[in-house]
Amino acid sequence: MWTTTVVSRMRGKGRDAGAGFVEYAGLMIIIAGIFTLIDSLGLDGLISTAILNAVNDVIGG
């Protein structure tokens, strides 16, 4: 019966089978989009300057 099969797939060992690749691929696309956005807007220099200033504030340099 199909209801038994569906319930066993939702609650059994294989409930997440095949989802890992899709999730990792989606995450990589989002990360690549963020890096592309930062580069295209020219924020990389601004971000690195802000990080350098924060590190200097912490270490007192």
PDB file of N, CA, C and O in Angstrom:
ATOM      1  N   MET A   1       0.850  -1.172   0.000  1.00  0.00           N
ATOM      2  CA  MET A   1       0.000   0.000   0.000  1.00  0.00           C
ATOM      3  C   MET A   1       0.900   1.241   0.000  1.00  0.00           C
ATOM      4  O   MET A   1       1.932   1.285   0.671  1.00  0.00           O
ATOM      5  N   TRP A   2       0.520   2.269  -0.724  1.00  0.00           N
ATOM      6  CA  TRP A   2       1.376   3.442  -0.886  1.00  0.00           C
ATOM      7  C   TRP A   2       1.493   4.262   0.380  1.00  0.00           C
ATOM      8  O   TRP A   2       2.514   4.902   0.624  1.00  0.00           O
ATOM      9  N   THR A   3       0.484   4.260   1.245  1.00  0.00           N
ATOM     10  CA  THR A   3       0.581   5.039   2.487  1.00  0.00           C
ATOM     11  C   THR A   3       1.651   4.471   3.412  1.00  0.00           C
ATOM     12  O   THR A   3       2.364   5.220   4.069  1.00  0.00           O
ATOM     13  N   THR A   4       1.778   3.150   3.438  1.00  0.00           N
ATOM     14  CA  THR A   4       2.819   2.531   4.249  1.00  0.00           C
ATOM     15  C   THR A   4       4.201   2.917   3.725  1.00  0.00           C
ATOM     16  O   THR A   4       5.111   3.214   4.493  1.00  0.00           O
ATOM     17  N   THR A   5       4.352   2.930   2.404  1.00  0.00           N
ATOM     18  CA  THR A   5       5.631   3.293   1.795  1.00  0.00           C
ATOM     19  C   THR A   5       5.972   4.751   2.075  1.00  0.00           C
ATOM     20  O   THR A   5       7.105   5.084   2.424  1.00  0.00           O
ATOM     21  N   VAL A   6       5.008   5.644   1.937  1.00  0.00           N
ATOM     22  CA  VAL A   6       5.246   7.067   2.167  1.00  0.00           C
ATOM     23  C   VAL A   6       5.619   7.323   3.622  1.00  0.00           C
ATOM     24  O   VAL A   6       6.567   8.042   3.920  1.00  0.00           O
ATOM     25  N   VAL A   7       4.895   6.720   4.534  1.00  0.00           N
ATOM     26  CA  VAL A   7       5.173   6.917   5.962  1.00  0.00           C
ATOM     27  C   VAL A   7       6.549   6.362   6.316  1.00  0.00           C
ATOM     28  O   VAL A   7       7.321   6.994   7.046  1.00  0.00           O
ATOM     29  N   SER A   8       6.918   5.207   5.770  1.00  0.00           N
ATOM     30  CA  SER A   8       8.229   4.645   6.079  1.00  0.00           C
ATOM     31  C   SER A   8       9.344   5.505   5.484  1.00  0.00           C
ATOM     32  O   SER A   8      10.420   5.615   6.060  1.00  0.00           O
ATOM     33  N   ARG A   9       9.129   6.142   4.340  1.00  0.00           N
ATOM     34  CA  ARG A   9      10.144   7.028   3.764  1.00  0.00           C
ATOM     35  C   ARG A   9      10.262   8.333   4.557  1.00  0.00           C
ATOM     36  O   ARG A   9      11.321   8.920   4.634  1.00  0.00           O
ATOM     37  N   MET A  10       9.178   8.782   5.157  1.00  0.00           N
ATOM     38  CA  MET A  10       9.209  10.023   5.928  1.00  0.00           C
ATOM     39  C   MET A  10       9.826   9.817   7.304  1.00  0.00           C
ATOM     40  O   MET A  10      10.400  10.741   7.865  1.00  0.00           O
ATOM     41  N   ARG A  11       9.721   8.618   7.855  1.00  0.00           N
ATOM     42  CA  ARG A  11      10.189   8.377   9.217  1.00  0.00           C
ATOM     43  C   ARG A  11      11.325   7.377   9.302  1.00  0.00           C
ATOM     44  O   ARG A  11      11.895   7.195  10.353  1.00  0.00           O
ATOM     45  N   GLY A  12      11.683   6.758   8.200  1.00  0.00           N
ATOM     46  CA  GLY A  12      12.699   5.720   8.228  1.00  0.00           C
ATOM     47  C   GLY A  12      14.104   6.275   8.092  1.00  0.00           C
ATOM     48  O   GLY A  12      14.351   7.482   8.163  1.00  0.00           O
ATOM     49  N   LYS A  13      15.053   5.344   7.891  1.00  0.00           N
ATOM     50  CA  LYS A  13      16.458   5.718   7.762  1.00  0.00           C
ATOM     51  C   LYS A  13      16.707   6.616   6.550  1.00  0.00           C
ATOM     52  O   LYS A  13      17.546   7.487   6.591  1.00  0.00           O
ATOM     53  N   GLY A  14      15.999   6.370   5.444  1.00  0.00           N
ATOM     54  CA  GLY A  14      16.262   7.096   4.202  1.00  0.00           C
ATOM     55  C   GLY A  14      15.464   8.369   4.034  1.00  0.00           C
ATOM     56  O   GLY A  14      15.272   8.830   2.922  1.00  0.00           O
ATOM     57  N   ARG A  15      15.007   8.967   5.114  1.00  0.00           N
ATOM     58  CA  ARG A  15      14.158  10.152   4.985  1.00  0.00           C
ATOM     59  C   ARG A  15      14.896  11.351   4.403  1.00  0.00           C
ATOM     60  O   ARG A  15      14.291  12.215   3.793  1.00  0.00           O
ATOM     61  N   ASP A  16      16.212  11.434   4.575  1.00  0.00           N
ATOM     62  CA  ASP A  16      16.982  12.544   4.024  1.00  0.00           C
ATOM     63  C   ASP A  16      17.852  12.119   2.847  1.00  0.00           C
ATOM     64  O   ASP A  16      18.729  12.869   2.428  1.00  0.00           O
ATOM     65  N   ALA A  17      17.639  10.948   2.337  1.00  0.00           N
ATOM     66  CA  ALA A  17      18.480  10.442   1.254  1.00  0.00           C
ATOM     67  C   ALA A  17      18.333  11.319   0.017  1.00  0.00           C
ATOM     68  O   ALA A  17      17.230  11.638  -0.412  1.00  0.00           O
ATOM     69  N   GLY A  18      19.458  11.760  -0.538  1.00  0.00           N
ATOM     70  CA  GLY A  18      19.450  12.564  -1.749  1.00  0.00           C
ATOM     71  C   GLY A  18      19.340  14.046  -1.497  1.00  0.00           C
ATOM     72  O   GLY A  18      19.520  14.842  -2.403  1.00  0.00           O
ATOM     73  N   ALA A  19      19.039  14.457  -0.304  1.00  0.00           N
ATOM     74  CA  ALA A  19      18.869  15.881  -0.025  1.00  0.00           C
ATOM     75  C   ALA A  19      20.201  16.582   0.173  1.00  0.00           C
ATOM     76  O   ALA A  19      20.303  17.773  -0.033  1.00  0.00           O
ATOM     77  N   GLY A  20      21.236  15.872   0.544  1.00  0.00           N
ATOM     78  CA  GLY A  20      22.522  16.486   0.851  1.00  0.00           C
ATOM     79  C   GLY A  20      23.127  17.226  -0.322  1.00  0.00           C
ATOM     80  O   GLY A  20      23.574  18.360  -0.193  1.00  0.00           O
ATOM     81  N   PHE A  21      23.151  16.611  -1.496  1.00  0.00           N
ATOM     82  CA  PHE A  21      23.756  17.235  -2.664  1.00  0.00           C
ATOM     83  C   PHE A  21      23.019  18.512  -3.042  1.00  0.00           C
ATOM     84  O   PHE A  21      23.643  19.533  -3.333  1.00  0.00           O
ATOM     85  N   VAL A  22      21.707  18.466  -3.036  1.00  0.00           N
ATOM     86  CA  VAL A  22      20.913  19.634  -3.408  1.00  0.00           C
ATOM     87  C   VAL A  22      21.135  20.770  -2.419  1.00  0.00           C
ATOM     88  O   VAL A  22      21.280  21.931  -2.808  1.00  0.00           O
ATOM     89  N   GLU A  23      21.188  20.452  -1.147  1.00  0.00           N
ATOM     90  CA  GLU A  23      21.406  21.481  -0.136  1.00  0.00           C
ATOM     91  C   GLU A  23      22.788  22.103  -0.263  1.00  0.00           C
ATOM     92  O   GLU A  23      22.944  23.317  -0.177  1.00  0.00           O
ATOM     93  N   TYR A  24      23.829  21.261  -0.462  1.00  0.00           N
ATOM     94  CA  TYR A  24      25.183  21.791  -0.619  1.00  0.00           C
ATOM     95  C   TYR A  24      25.310  22.625  -1.888  1.00  0.00           C
ATOM     96  O   TYR A  24      25.967  23.662  -1.893  1.00  0.00           O
ATOM     97  N   ALA A  25      24.678  22.193  -2.966  1.00  0.00           N
ATOM     98  CA  ALA A  25      24.732  22.954  -4.214  1.00  0.00           C
ATOM     99  C   ALA A  25      24.056  24.307  -4.041  1.00  0.00           C
ATOM    100  O   ALA A  25      24.572  25.334  -4.493  1.00  0.00           O
ATOM    101  N   GLY A  26      22.920  24.339  -3.376  1.00  0.00           N
ATOM    102  CA  GLY A  26      22.236  25.603  -3.130  1.00  0.00           C
ATOM    103  C   GLY A  26      23.047  26.530  -2.255  1.00  0.00           C
ATOM    104  O   GLY A  26      23.123  27.739  -2.498  1.00  0.00           O
ATOM    105  N   LEU A  27      23.689  25.976  -1.248  1.00  0.00           N
ATOM    106  CA  LEU A  27      24.535  26.774  -0.364  1.00  0.00           C
ATOM    107  C   LEU A  27      25.723  27.358  -1.121  1.00  0.00           C
ATOM    108  O   LEU A  27      26.076  28.524  -0.944  1.00  0.00           O
ATOM    109  N   MET A  28      26.335  26.568  -1.983  1.00  0.00           N
ATOM    110  CA  MET A  28      27.471  27.055  -2.773  1.00  0.00           C
ATOM    111  C   MET A  28      27.044  28.159  -3.739  1.00  0.00           C
ATOM    112  O   MET A  28      27.775  29.130  -3.947  1.00  0.00           O
ATOM    113  N   ILE A  29      25.852  28.046  -4.316  1.00  0.00           N
ATOM    114  CA  ILE A  29      25.348  29.091  -5.214  1.00  0.00           C
ATOM    115  C   ILE A  29      25.117  30.384  -4.444  1.00  0.00           C
ATOM    116  O   ILE A  29      25.451  31.475  -4.912  1.00  0.00           O
ATOM    117  N   ILE A  30      24.561  30.289  -3.250  1.00  0.00           N
ATOM    118  CA  ILE A  30      24.328  31.489  -2.434  1.00  0.00           C
ATOM    119  C   ILE A  30      25.653  32.135  -2.042  1.00  0.00           C
ATOM    120  O   ILE A  30      25.808  33.364  -2.132  1.00  0.00           O
ATOM    121  N   ILE A  31      26.632  31.338  -1.623  1.00  0.00           N
ATOM    122  CA  ILE A  31      27.940  31.884  -1.241  1.00  0.00           C
ATOM    123  C   ILE A  31      28.623  32.541  -2.432  1.00  0.00           C
ATOM    124  O   ILE A  31      29.192  33.635  -2.319  1.00  0.00           O
ATOM    125  N   ALA A  32      28.566  31.898  -3.588  1.00  0.00           N
ATOM    126  CA  ALA A  32      29.160  32.488  -4.793  1.00  0.00           C
ATOM    127  C   ALA A  32      28.468  33.803  -5.154  1.00  0.00           C
ATOM    128  O   ALA A  32      29.121  34.766  -5.569  1.00  0.00           O
ATOM    129  N   GLY A  33      27.165  33.863  -4.977  1.00  0.00           N
ATOM    130  CA  GLY A  33      26.434  35.101  -5.246  1.00  0.00           C
ATOM    131  C   GLY A  33      26.842  36.218  -4.306  1.00  0.00           C
ATOM    132  O   GLY A  33      26.971  37.377  -4.723  1.00  0.00           O
ATOM    133  N   ILE A  34      27.064  35.894  -3.046  1.00  0.00           N
ATOM    134  CA  ILE A  34      27.495  36.909  -2.079  1.00  0.00           C
ATOM    135  C   ILE A  34      28.871  37.447  -2.443  1.00  0.00           C
ATOM    136  O   ILE A  34      29.105  38.656  -2.440  1.00  0.00           O
ATOM    137  N   PHE A  35      29.805  36.542  -2.777  1.00  0.00           N
ATOM    138  CA  PHE A  35      31.145  36.988  -3.166  1.00  0.00           C
ATOM    139  C   PHE A  35      31.111  37.821  -4.444  1.00  0.00           C
ATOM    140  O   PHE A  35      31.820  38.824  -4.561  1.00  0.00           O
ATOM    141  N   THR A  36      30.281  37.441  -5.398  1.00  0.00           N
ATOM    142  CA  THR A  36      30.142  38.212  -6.635  1.00  0.00           C
ATOM    143  C   THR A  36      29.572  39.591  -6.358  1.00  0.00           C
ATOM    144  O   THR A  36      30.032  40.592  -6.916  1.00  0.00           O
ATOM    145  N   LEU A  37      28.596  39.662  -5.489  1.00  0.00           N
ATOM    146  CA  LEU A  37      27.996  40.945  -5.123  1.00  0.00           C
ATOM    147  C   LEU A  37      29.005  41.852  -4.432  1.00  0.00           C
ATOM    148  O   LEU A  37      29.101  43.043  -4.750  1.00  0.00           O
ATOM    149  N   ILE A  38      29.768  41.301  -3.510  1.00  0.00           N
ATOM    150  CA  ILE A  38      30.789  42.092  -2.813  1.00  0.00           C
ATOM    151  C   ILE A  38      31.820  42.623  -3.798  1.00  0.00           C
ATOM    152  O   ILE A  38      32.212  43.791  -3.746  1.00  0.00           O
ATOM    153  N   ASP A  39      32.244  41.770  -4.735  1.00  0.00           N
ATOM    154  CA  ASP A  39      33.250  42.178  -5.707  1.00  0.00           C
ATOM    155  C   ASP A  39      32.692  43.210  -6.689  1.00  0.00           C
ATOM    156  O   ASP A  39      33.362  44.204  -7.010  1.00  0.00           O
ATOM    157  N   SER A  40      31.478  43.014  -7.156  1.00  0.00           N
ATOM    158  CA  SER A  40      30.919  43.936  -8.148  1.00  0.00           C
ATOM    159  C   SER A  40      30.586  45.304  -7.554  1.00  0.00           C
ATOM    160  O   SER A  40      30.628  46.310  -8.262  1.00  0.00           O
ATOM    161  N   LEU A  41      30.257  45.364  -6.288  1.00  0.00           N
ATOM    162  CA  LEU A  41      29.962  46.641  -5.645  1.00  0.00           C
ATOM    163  C   LEU A  41      31.215  47.337  -5.124  1.00  0.00           C
ATOM    164  O   LEU A  41      31.141  48.465  -4.640  1.00  0.00           O
ATOM    165  N   GLY A  42      32.342  46.665  -5.205  1.00  0.00           N
ATOM    166  CA  GLY A  42      33.593  47.256  -4.737  1.00  0.00           C
ATOM    167  C   GLY A  42      33.683  47.349  -3.232  1.00  0.00           C
ATOM    168  O   GLY A  42      34.365  48.224  -2.699  1.00  0.00           O
ATOM    169  N   LEU A  43      33.022  46.449  -2.558  1.00  0.00           N
ATOM    170  CA  LEU A  43      33.015  46.477  -1.093  1.00  0.00           C
ATOM    171  C   LEU A  43      34.204  45.752  -0.486  1.00  0.00           C
ATOM    172  O   LEU A  43      34.400  45.816   0.734  1.00  0.00           O
ATOM    173  N   ASP A  44      35.000  45.070  -1.319  1.00  0.00           N
ATOM    174  CA  ASP A  44      36.091  44.286  -0.758  1.00  0.00           C
ATOM    175  C   ASP A  44      37.116  45.160  -0.048  1.00  0.00           C
ATOM    176  O   ASP A  44      37.609  44.807   1.024  1.00  0.00           O
ATOM    177  N   GLY A  45      37.444  46.314  -0.588  1.00  0.00           N
ATOM    178  CA  GLY A  45      38.380  47.220   0.082  1.00  0.00           C
ATOM    179  C   GLY A  45      37.808  47.795   1.358  1.00  0.00           C
ATOM    180  O   GLY A  45      38.504  47.922   2.371  1.00  0.00           O
ATOM    181  N   LEU A  46      36.532  48.138   1.316  1.00  0.00           N
ATOM    182  CA  LEU A  46      35.856  48.684   2.499  1.00  0.00           C
ATOM    183  C   LEU A  46      35.802  47.659   3.626  1.00  0.00           C
ATOM    184  O   LEU A  46      36.068  47.977   4.786  1.00  0.00           O
ATOM    185  N   ILE A  47      35.501  46.409   3.280  1.00  0.00           N
ATOM    186  CA  ILE A  47      35.416  45.350   4.282  1.00  0.00           C
ATOM    187  C   ILE A  47      36.793  45.060   4.876  1.00  0.00           C
ATOM    188  O   ILE A  47      36.938  44.918   6.099  1.00  0.00           O
ATOM    189  N   SER A  48      37.812  44.976   4.021  1.00  0.00           N
ATOM    190  CA  SER A  48      39.146  44.680   4.545  1.00  0.00           C
ATOM    191  C   SER A  48      39.665  45.817   5.417  1.00  0.00           C
ATOM    192  O   SER A  48      40.332  45.577   6.426  1.00  0.00           O
ATOM    193  N   THR A  49      39.334  47.058   5.075  1.00  0.00           N
ATOM    194  CA  THR A  49      39.731  48.194   5.916  1.00  0.00           C
ATOM    195  C   THR A  49      39.020  48.142   7.266  1.00  0.00           C
ATOM    196  O   THR A  49      39.629  48.391   8.306  1.00  0.00           O
ATOM    197  N   ALA A  50      37.744  47.800   7.258  1.00  0.00           N
ATOM    198  CA  ALA A  50      36.987  47.704   8.506  1.00  0.00           C
ATOM    199  C   ALA A  50      37.535  46.588   9.398  1.00  0.00           C
ATOM    200  O   ALA A  50      37.651  46.760  10.618  1.00  0.00           O
ATOM    201  N   ILE A  51      37.900  45.456   8.793  1.00  0.00           N
ATOM    202  CA  ILE A  51      38.476  44.355   9.572  1.00  0.00           C
ATOM    203  C   ILE A  51      39.829  44.772  10.149  1.00  0.00           C
ATOM    204  O   ILE A  51      40.127  44.504  11.314  1.00  0.00           O
ATOM    205  N   LEU A  52      40.654  45.434   9.341  1.00  0.00           N
ATOM    206  CA  LEU A  52      41.957  45.894   9.812  1.00  0.00           C
ATOM    207  C   LEU A  52      41.808  46.868  10.971  1.00  0.00           C
ATOM    208  O   LEU A  52      42.522  46.772  11.978  1.00  0.00           O
ATOM    209  N   ASN A  53      40.868  47.787  10.872  1.00  0.00           N
ATOM    210  CA  ASN A  53      40.630  48.744  11.962  1.00  0.00           C
ATOM    211  C   ASN A  53      40.147  48.038  13.223  1.00  0.00           C
ATOM    212  O   ASN A  53      40.559  48.391  14.339  1.00  0.00           O
ATOM    213  N   ALA A  54      39.277  47.044  13.071  1.00  0.00           N
ATOM    214  CA  ALA A  54      38.782  46.308  14.238  1.00  0.00           C
ATOM    215  C   ALA A  54      39.892  45.522  14.913  1.00  0.00           C
ATOM    216  O   ALA A  54      39.990  45.498  16.136  1.00  0.00           O
ATOM    217  N   VAL A  55      40.750  44.907  14.114  1.00  0.00           N
ATOM    218  CA  VAL A  55      41.871  44.157  14.684  1.00  0.00           C
ATOM    219  C   VAL A  55      42.829  45.108  15.401  1.00  0.00           C
ATOM    220  O   VAL A  55      43.305  44.817  16.497  1.00  0.00           O
ATOM    221  N   ASN A  56      43.092  46.256  14.799  1.00  0.00           N
ATOM    222  CA  ASN A  56      43.968  47.235  15.443  1.00  0.00           C
ATOM    223  C   ASN A  56      43.376  47.758  16.748  1.00  0.00           C
ATOM    224  O   ASN A  56      44.110  48.020  17.702  1.00  0.00           O
ATOM    225  N   ASP A  57      42.045  47.914  16.794  1.00  0.00           N
ATOM    226  CA  ASP A  57      41.413  48.347  18.037  1.00  0.00           C
ATOM    227  C   ASP A  57      41.563  47.294  19.133  1.00  0.00           C
ATOM    228  O   ASP A  57      41.757  47.618  20.301  1.00  0.00           O
ATOM    229  N   VAL A  58      41.481  46.019  18.747  1.00  0.00           N
ATOM    230  CA  VAL A  58      41.572  44.936  19.726  1.00  0.00           C
ATOM    231  C   VAL A  58      42.997  44.788  20.255  1.00  0.00           C
ATOM    232  O   VAL A  58      43.207  44.661  21.459  1.00  0.00           O
ATOM    233  N   ILE A  59      43.946  44.801  19.340  1.00  0.00           N
ATOM    234  CA  ILE A  59      45.336  44.575  19.777  1.00  0.00           C
ATOM    235  C   ILE A  59      46.040  45.861  20.179  1.00  0.00           C
ATOM    236  O   ILE A  59      47.167  45.830  20.673  1.00  0.00           O
ATOM    237  N   GLY A  60      45.365  46.973  19.997  1.00  0.00           N
ATOM    238  CA  GLY A  60      45.920  48.257  20.438  1.00  0.00           C
ATOM    239  C   GLY A  60      47.015  48.786  19.532  1.00  0.00           C
ATOM    240  O   GLY A  60      47.893  49.513  19.971  1.00  0.00           O
ATOM    241  N   GLY A  61      46.947  48.427  18.254  1.00  0.00           N
ATOM    242  CA  GLY A  61      47.998  48.863  17.329  1.00  0.00           C
ATOM    243  C   GLY A  61      47.653  49.957  16.482  1.00  0.00           C
ATOM    244  O   GLY A  61      47.156  50.798  16.111  1.00  0.00           O
TER     245      GLY A  61
END
